[in-house]
PDB file of C-alpha atoms in Angstrom:
ATOM      1  CA  THR A 137      -6.092 -18.767 -13.383  1.00 55.00           C
ATOM      2  CA  LEU A 138      -7.370 -15.726 -11.464  1.00 57.00           C
ATOM      3  CA  LEU A 139     -10.158 -16.190  -8.948  1.00 56.00           C
ATOM      4  CA  TYR A 140     -13.138 -13.854  -8.567  1.00 58.00           C
ATOM      5  CA  MET A 141     -11.628 -12.739  -5.250  1.00 72.00           C
ATOM      6  CA  THR A 142      -7.904 -13.185  -5.752  1.00 84.00           C
ATOM      7  CA  PRO A 143      -5.508 -13.024  -2.789  1.00 90.00           C
ATOM      8  CA  TYR A 144      -2.437 -10.880  -3.240  1.00 93.00           C
ATOM      9  CA  ALA A 145       0.191  -9.098  -1.168  1.00 96.00           C
ATOM     10  CA  VAL A 146       2.401  -6.063  -1.669  1.00 97.00           C
ATOM     11  CA  ASN A 147       5.969  -6.614  -0.512  1.00 98.00           C
ATOM     12  CA  ALA A 148       6.485  -5.015   2.900  1.00 98.00           C
ATOM     13  CA  VAL A 149      10.016  -3.794   2.154  1.00 98.00           C
ATOM     14  CA  ALA A 150      10.010  -3.492  -1.661  1.00 98.00           C
ATOM     15  CA  PRO A 151       6.599  -2.070  -2.613  1.00 97.00           C
ATOM     16  CA  THR A 152       7.119  -2.472  -6.360  1.00 98.00           C
ATOM     17  CA  ARG A 153       6.969  -6.239  -5.817  1.00 98.00           C
ATOM     18  CA  LEU A 154       3.668  -8.155  -5.702  1.00 98.00           C
ATOM     19  CA  ILE A 155       2.590 -11.755  -5.149  1.00 97.00           C
ATOM     20  CA  VAL A 156      -0.733 -13.038  -6.509  1.00 95.00           C
ATOM     21  CA  GLY A 157      -2.068 -16.454  -5.529  1.00 92.00           C
ATOM     22  CA  THR A 158      -4.639 -18.721  -7.169  1.00 87.00           C
ATOM     23  CA  ASN A 159      -3.811 -22.418  -7.495  1.00 88.00           C
ATOM     24  CA  PHE A 160      -0.525 -21.038  -8.798  1.00 93.00           C
ATOM     25  CA  LEU A 161       1.754 -18.183  -7.718  1.00 95.00           C
ATOM     26  CA  TYR A 162       2.610 -15.147  -9.819  1.00 96.00           C
ATOM     27  CA  GLU A 163       5.240 -12.569  -8.861  1.00 98.00           C
ATOM     28  CA  SER A 164       5.749  -9.047 -10.179  1.00 98.00           C
ATOM     29  CA  MET A 165       8.869  -6.921  -9.737  1.00 98.00           C
ATOM     30  CA  ASP A 166       7.441  -3.823 -11.469  1.00 98.00           C
ATOM     31  CA  SER A 167       4.257  -2.835  -9.631  1.00 97.00           C
ATOM     32  CA  GLY A 168       2.133  -5.308 -11.566  1.00 96.00           C
ATOM     33  CA  SER A 169       3.094  -4.263 -15.097  1.00 97.00           C
ATOM     34  CA  THR A 170       4.380  -7.789 -15.744  1.00 96.00           C
ATOM     35  CA  PHE A 171       4.122 -11.056 -13.828  1.00 95.00           C
ATOM     36  CA  THR A 172       6.163 -14.242 -13.776  1.00 94.00           C
ATOM     37  CA  ALA A 173       4.696 -17.653 -13.011  1.00 94.00           C
ATOM     38  CA  VAL A 174       6.788 -18.635  -9.979  1.00 96.00           C
ATOM     39  CA  GLY A 175       6.474 -22.344 -10.750  1.00 92.00           C
ATOM     40  CA  GLY A 176       7.455 -21.945 -14.404  1.00 87.00           C
ATOM     41  CA  LEU A 177       5.532 -22.187 -17.676  1.00 76.00           C
ATOM     42  CA  GLN A 178       4.590 -24.944 -20.095  1.00 81.00           C
ATOM     43  CA  ASP A 179       4.767 -24.015 -23.769  1.00 79.00           C
ATOM     44  CA  VAL A 180       1.491 -25.166 -25.355  1.00 80.00           C
ATOM     45  CA  ASN A 181       2.041 -23.564 -28.729  1.00 85.00           C
ATOM     46  CA  GLY A 182       1.567 -26.388 -31.185  1.00 82.00           C
ATOM     47  CA  ASP A 183      -1.338 -28.181 -29.486  1.00 85.00           C
ATOM     48  CA  THR A 184      -3.845 -26.717 -31.993  1.00 83.00           C
ATOM     49  CA  LEU A 185      -5.906 -25.185 -29.169  1.00 83.00           C
ATOM     50  CA  ASP A 186      -6.720 -21.560 -28.372  1.00 79.00           C
ATOM     51  CA  ASN A 187      -5.389 -21.770 -24.822  1.00 75.00           C
ATOM     52  CA  ASP A 188      -5.551 -18.029 -24.149  1.00 74.00           C
ATOM     53  CA  ASN A 189      -9.024 -17.552 -25.666  1.00 80.00           C
ATOM     54  CA  ASP A 190      -7.950 -14.728 -27.954  1.00 81.00           C
ATOM     55  CA  GLY A 191      -9.446 -16.180 -31.133  1.00 84.00           C
ATOM     56  CA  ALA A 192      -6.098 -17.330 -32.525  1.00 84.00           C
ATOM     57  CA  VAL A 193      -4.399 -20.712 -32.288  1.00 83.00           C
ATOM     58  CA  ASP A 194      -0.724 -21.358 -31.592  1.00 81.00           C
ATOM     59  CA  GLU A 195       0.442 -17.842 -32.438  1.00 80.00           C
ATOM     60  CA  GLY A 196       3.430 -18.037 -30.109  1.00 76.00           C
ATOM     61  CA  ASP A 197       2.039 -16.589 -26.895  1.00 80.00           C
ATOM     62  CA  GLU A 198       0.244 -19.584 -25.403  1.00 76.00           C
ATOM     63  CA  PHE A 199       1.640 -20.926 -22.141  1.00 77.00           C
ATOM     64  CA  LEU A 200       0.226 -22.582 -19.029  1.00 78.00           C
ATOM     65  CA  PRO A 201       1.574 -22.266 -15.464  1.00 83.00           C
ATOM     66  CA  LEU A 202       3.318 -25.236 -13.890  1.00 85.00           C
ATOM     67  CA  ASN A 203       3.643 -26.547 -10.326  1.00 90.00           C
ATOM     68  CA  PRO A 204       0.402 -25.584  -8.567  1.00 90.00           C
ATOM     69  CA  VAL A 205       0.646 -24.831  -4.856  1.00 92.00           C
ATOM     70  CA  GLY A 206      -3.061 -25.436  -4.159  1.00 89.00           C
ATOM     71  CA  LYS A 207      -5.704 -22.852  -3.407  1.00 86.00           C
ATOM     72  CA  VAL A 208      -4.357 -19.799  -1.609  1.00 88.00           C
ATOM     73  CA  ASN A 209      -7.894 -18.940  -0.534  1.00 73.00           C
ATOM     74  CA  GLY A 210     -11.302 -20.537  -0.884  1.00 53.00           C
ATOM     75  CA  ILE A 211     -10.392 -23.415   1.421  1.00 55.00           C
ATOM     76  CA  ASP A 212     -12.860 -22.136   3.998  1.00 56.00           C
ATOM     77  CA  PRO A 213     -16.089 -20.955   2.283  1.00 58.00           C
ATOM     78  CA  ALA A 214     -16.958 -18.843   5.331  1.00 56.00           C
ATOM     79  CA  ARG A 215     -13.823 -16.747   4.812  1.00 56.00           C
ATOM     80  CA  PRO A 216     -13.395 -16.357   1.038  1.00 58.00           C
ATOM     81  CA  LEU A 217     -11.531 -13.059   1.354  1.00 66.00           C
ATOM     82  CA  SER A 218      -8.585 -14.497   3.249  1.00 78.00           C
ATOM     83  CA  SER A 219      -5.138 -13.685   1.849  1.00 88.00           C
ATOM     84  CA  PRO A 220      -2.719 -15.870   3.810  1.00 95.00           C
ATOM     85  CA  ILE A 221       0.420 -14.271   2.354  1.00 97.00           C
ATOM     86  CA  ALA A 222       3.260 -12.536   4.220  1.00 98.00           C
ATOM     87  CA  TYR A 223       5.805 -11.167   1.752  1.00 98.00           C
ATOM     88  CA  GLY A 224       9.004  -9.264   2.443  1.00 98.00           C
ATOM     89  CA  GLY A 225      10.474  -8.666   5.880  1.00 98.00           C
ATOM     90  CA  THR A 226      13.339  -7.398   7.978  1.00 98.00           C
ATOM     91  CA  ALA A 227      15.774  -8.948  10.452  1.00 98.00           C
ATOM     92  CA  ASP A 228      18.546  -7.169  12.358  1.00 96.00           C
ATOM     93  CA  GLY A 229      17.835  -4.066  10.322  1.00 96.00           C
ATOM     94  CA  VAL A 230      18.447  -5.829   6.999  1.00 98.00           C
ATOM     95  CA  ASP A 231      15.594  -6.101   4.497  1.00 98.00           C
ATOM     96  CA  ASN A 232      14.775  -9.423   2.860  1.00 98.00           C
ATOM     97  CA  ALA A 233      12.411  -8.782  -0.039  1.00 98.00           C
ATOM     98  CA  ASP A 234      12.418 -12.457  -1.079  1.00 98.00           C
ATOM     99  CA  VAL A 235      10.999 -13.979   2.096  1.00 98.00           C
ATOM    100  CA  LEU A 236       7.521 -15.412   1.645  1.00 98.00           C
ATOM    101  CA  TRP A 237       5.280 -17.197   4.144  1.00 98.00           C
ATOM    102  CA  LEU A 238       2.227 -18.650   2.397  1.00 97.00           C
ATOM    103  CA  GLY A 239      -0.853 -20.667   3.266  1.00 95.00           C
ATOM    104  CA  ALA A 240      -1.900 -22.795   0.293  1.00 93.00           C
ATOM    105  CA  GLY A 241      -3.570 -26.116  -0.360  1.00 91.00           C
ATOM    106  CA  GLY A 242      -4.353 -26.588   3.315  1.00 90.00           C
ATOM    107  CA  GLY A 243      -0.702 -26.317   4.352  1.00 94.00           C
ATOM    108  CA  LEU A 244       2.097 -23.841   4.991  1.00 97.00           C
ATOM    109  CA  ARG A 245       4.909 -22.884   2.606  1.00 98.00           C
ATOM    110  CA  LEU A 246       8.069 -20.830   3.118  1.00 98.00           C
ATOM    111  CA  ARG A 247      10.718 -19.197   0.942  1.00 98.00           C
ATOM    112  CA  THR A 248      13.590 -17.356   2.581  1.00 98.00           C
ATOM    113  CA  THR A 249      15.669 -16.404  -0.457  1.00 98.00           C
ATOM    114  CA  GLY A 250      15.525 -16.284  -4.238  1.00 96.00           C
ATOM    115  CA  ASN A 251      12.486 -16.150  -6.506  1.00 95.00           C
ATOM    116  CA  GLY A 252      11.470 -19.808  -6.687  1.00 96.00           C
ATOM    117  CA  LEU A 253       8.471 -21.611  -5.280  1.00 96.00           C
ATOM    118  CA  PRO A 254       8.153 -21.591  -1.490  1.00 98.00           C
ATOM    119  CA  ALA A 255       8.765 -25.049  -0.063  1.00 97.00           C
ATOM    120  CA  SER A 256       6.180 -26.959   1.919  1.00 97.00           C
ATOM    121  CA  VAL A 257       6.745 -26.848   5.678  1.00 98.00           C
ATOM    122  CA  LEU A 258       6.115 -30.512   6.298  1.00 97.00           C
ATOM    123  CA  ASN A 259       6.011 -30.384  10.109  1.00 97.00           C
ATOM    124  CA  TYR A 260       3.164 -27.855  10.199  1.00 98.00           C
ATOM    125  CA  THR A 261       0.249 -29.682  11.847  1.00 95.00           C
ATOM    126  CA  GLY A 262      -2.362 -26.905  12.037  1.00 95.00           C
ATOM    127  CA  GLY A 263      -5.445 -26.533   9.891  1.00 93.00           C
ATOM    128  CA  ALA A 264      -5.864 -24.678   6.626  1.00 91.00           C
ATOM    129  CA  VAL A 265      -4.149 -21.291   6.899  1.00 94.00           C
ATOM    130  CA  VAL A 266      -6.530 -18.328   7.074  1.00 93.00           C
ATOM    131  CA  ASP A 267      -3.857 -15.670   7.656  1.00 95.00           C
ATOM    132  CA  VAL A 268      -0.132 -15.350   8.280  1.00 97.00           C
ATOM    133  CA  VAL A 269       1.927 -12.362   9.417  1.00 98.00           C
ATOM    134  CA  MET A 270       5.588 -11.792  10.200  1.00 98.00           C
ATOM    135  CA  ASP A 271       7.170 -10.146  13.206  1.00 98.00           C
ATOM    136  CA  PRO A 272       7.804  -6.671  11.734  1.00 97.00           C
ATOM    137  CA  GLU A 273      11.352  -6.705  13.127  1.00 97.00           C
ATOM    138  CA  ASP A 274      12.302 -10.325  12.406  1.00 98.00           C
ATOM    139  CA  TRP A 275      11.049 -12.245   9.362  1.00 98.00           C
ATOM    140  CA  HIS A 276      12.280 -15.482  10.944  1.00 98.00           C
ATOM    141  CA  THR A 277       9.169 -15.372  13.176  1.00 98.00           C
ATOM    142  CA  ALA A 278       5.668 -15.642  11.781  1.00 98.00           C
ATOM    143  CA  PHE A 279       2.206 -16.138  13.257  1.00 98.00           C
ATOM    144  CA  ILE A 280      -0.352 -18.392  11.615  1.00 97.00           C
ATOM    145  CA  LEU A 281      -4.129 -18.350  12.083  1.00 96.00           C
ATOM    146  CA  ASP A 282      -5.794 -21.572  10.983  1.00 94.00           C
ATOM    147  CA  ALA A 283      -9.368 -22.433  10.083  1.00 90.00           C
ATOM    148  CA  ASN A 284      -9.914 -23.990  13.519  1.00 92.00           C
ATOM    149  CA  GLY A 285      -9.251 -20.668  15.270  1.00 92.00           C
ATOM    150  CA  SER A 286      -5.821 -21.713  16.524  1.00 95.00           C
ATOM    151  CA  VAL A 287      -2.837 -19.362  16.416  1.00 97.00           C
ATOM    152  CA  PHE A 288       0.701 -20.691  16.036  1.00 98.00           C
ATOM    153  CA  GLN A 289       4.082 -19.030  16.275  1.00 98.00           C
ATOM    154  CA  ALA A 290       6.582 -20.319  13.716  1.00 98.00           C
ATOM    155  CA  VAL A 291      10.329 -19.687  13.923  1.00 98.00           C
ATOM    156  CA  THR A 292      12.664 -20.564  11.058  1.00 98.00           C
ATOM    157  CA  ASN A 293      16.382 -20.625  10.475  1.00 98.00           C
ATOM    158  CA  ASP A 294      17.899 -18.514   7.685  1.00 98.00           C
ATOM    159  CA  ALA A 295      17.539 -21.254   5.080  1.00 98.00           C
ATOM    160  CA  GLY A 296      13.954 -22.160   5.952  1.00 97.00           C
ATOM    161  CA  THR A 297      14.952 -25.782   6.516  1.00 97.00           C
ATOM    162  CA  ASN A 298      14.181 -25.890  10.237  1.00 98.00           C
ATOM    163  CA  VAL A 299      10.856 -24.450  11.396  1.00 98.00           C
ATOM    164  CA  THR A 300       9.578 -24.871  14.939  1.00 98.00           C
ATOM    165  CA  PHE A 301       6.044 -24.187  16.130  1.00 98.00           C
ATOM    166  CA  SER A 302       4.396 -23.073  19.365  1.00 97.00           C
ATOM    167  CA  ASP A 303       0.651 -22.892  19.994  1.00 97.00           C
ATOM    168  CA  VAL A 304      -0.089 -19.371  21.274  1.00 97.00           C
ATOM    169  CA  THR A 305      -3.883 -19.598  21.081  1.00 96.00           C
ATOM    170  CA  GLY A 306      -4.209 -19.386  24.858  1.00 95.00           C
ATOM    171  CA  ASP A 307      -7.721 -18.345  25.884  1.00 94.00           C
ATOM    172  CA  LEU A 308      -8.568 -16.794  22.501  1.00 94.00           C
ATOM    173  CA  GLY A 309     -10.983 -19.601  21.690  1.00 88.00           C
ATOM    174  CA  GLN A 310     -13.089 -18.658  24.740  1.00 90.00           C
ATOM    175  CA  LEU A 311     -13.445 -15.078  23.513  1.00 89.00           C
ATOM    176  CA  ALA A 312     -13.705 -15.095  19.731  1.00 83.00           C
ATOM    177  CA  THR A 313     -15.450 -16.892  16.893  1.00 79.00           C
ATOM    178  CA  SER A 314     -14.848 -16.921  13.145  1.00 84.00           C
ATOM    179  CA  LEU A 315     -11.395 -15.385  13.324  1.00 90.00           C
ATOM    180  CA  ARG A 316     -10.333 -13.931   9.984  1.00 89.00           C
ATOM    181  CA  VAL A 317      -7.189 -11.840  10.240  1.00 93.00           C
ATOM    182  CA  LEU A 318      -3.937 -11.342  12.158  1.00 96.00           C
ATOM    183  CA  GLU A 319      -1.693  -8.297  12.450  1.00 97.00           C
ATOM    184  CA  ALA A 320       1.624  -7.943  14.291  1.00 98.00           C
ATOM    185  CA  VAL A 321       3.059  -4.641  15.487  1.00 98.00           C
ATOM    186  CA  ARG A 322       5.882  -3.519  17.759  1.00 97.00           C
ATOM    187  CA  VAL A 323       5.030  -1.135  20.622  1.00 96.00           C
ATOM    188  CA  ASP A 324       7.663   0.051  23.118  1.00 95.00           C
ATOM    189  CA  GLY A 325       9.802  -3.003  22.442  1.00 93.00           C
ATOM    190  CA  ASN A 326       6.896  -5.432  22.805  1.00 97.00           C
ATOM    191  CA  LEU A 327       5.429  -7.599  20.084  1.00 97.00           C
ATOM    192  CA  VAL A 328       1.665  -7.099  19.974  1.00 98.00           C
ATOM    193  CA  LEU A 329      -0.376  -9.652  18.033  1.00 98.00           C
ATOM    194  CA  LEU A 330      -3.898  -8.671  16.994  1.00 98.00           C
ATOM    195  CA  ALA A 331      -6.594 -11.129  15.921  1.00 96.00           C
ATOM    196  CA  GLY A 332      -9.835  -9.975  14.320  1.00 93.00           C
ATOM    197  CA  GLY A 333     -13.055 -11.953  14.118  1.00 87.00           C
ATOM    198  CA  ARG A 334     -16.821 -11.771  14.174  1.00 82.00           C
ATOM    199  CA  LEU A 335     -17.005 -10.444  17.749  1.00 84.00           C
ATOM    200  CA  GLY A 336     -14.175  -7.917  17.637  1.00 92.00           C
ATOM    201  CA  VAL A 337     -10.402  -7.506  17.757  1.00 95.00           C
ATOM    202  CA  TYR A 338      -8.267  -9.223  20.403  1.00 96.00           C
ATOM    203  CA  ARG A 339      -4.722  -8.534  21.560  1.00 97.00           C
ATOM    204  CA  ALA A 340      -1.870 -10.583  23.023  1.00 97.00           C
ATOM    205  CA  VAL A 341       1.348  -8.920  24.138  1.00 97.00           C
ATOM    206  CA  ASN A 342       4.486 -11.005  23.516  1.00 97.00           C
ATOM    207  CA  PRO A 343       2.339 -14.084  22.752  1.00 96.00           C
ATOM    208  CA  SER A 344       3.464 -17.437  24.080  1.00 92.00           C
ATOM    209  CA  ALA A 345       1.975 -20.731  25.212  1.00 89.00           C
ATOM    210  CA  GLY A 346      -0.949 -19.991  27.509  1.00 87.00           C
ATOM    211  CA  SER A 347      -1.317 -16.407  26.238  1.00 91.00           C
ATOM    212  CA  LEU A 348      -4.047 -14.281  27.779  1.00 93.00           C
ATOM    213  CA  TRP A 349      -5.869 -12.269  25.114  1.00 95.00           C
TER     214      TRP A 349
END
């Protein structure tokens, strides 16, 4: 189910781990040598079809992925290269290689532990997710850029069952158009959020409601 331009992410704290997104999610623990369909597999051996297009029918290696999450990119044709995946983070000096913030199917998903599908964050009200990044020192906090040019701060509890949002777009909409990417860095104890778009790169220090970029 790979796309021509397929979004993927290397785990920020465990670089042998990869996530690849299409309409489905695939996760690798061994630098891409093998992948697992995160939503599970359907065994289609026995349907008399050549599902893997290898010229043989029902030879024991034909499976289809289950539980689509929706398109991880391609939602906005103007930004087909978007990879709205933030994978692996740290909090209080402890690495969490399982954490996964994901934009897919027009919504936001989150996994805080384990290797299952990230759950839909039902109270997210922004547009289709163009990019998502984590606070490099606290995976509980993420920043989301949506297709409308809005930027949101999301804060979750450990379990991922309670996520709160703040709009930190501030005056960014007066400065930038066609925003495509976010990056978060820590500088001298401050959180610096960078947003890149058609007219340049913009910065907010310790972003909050009413941020000046």
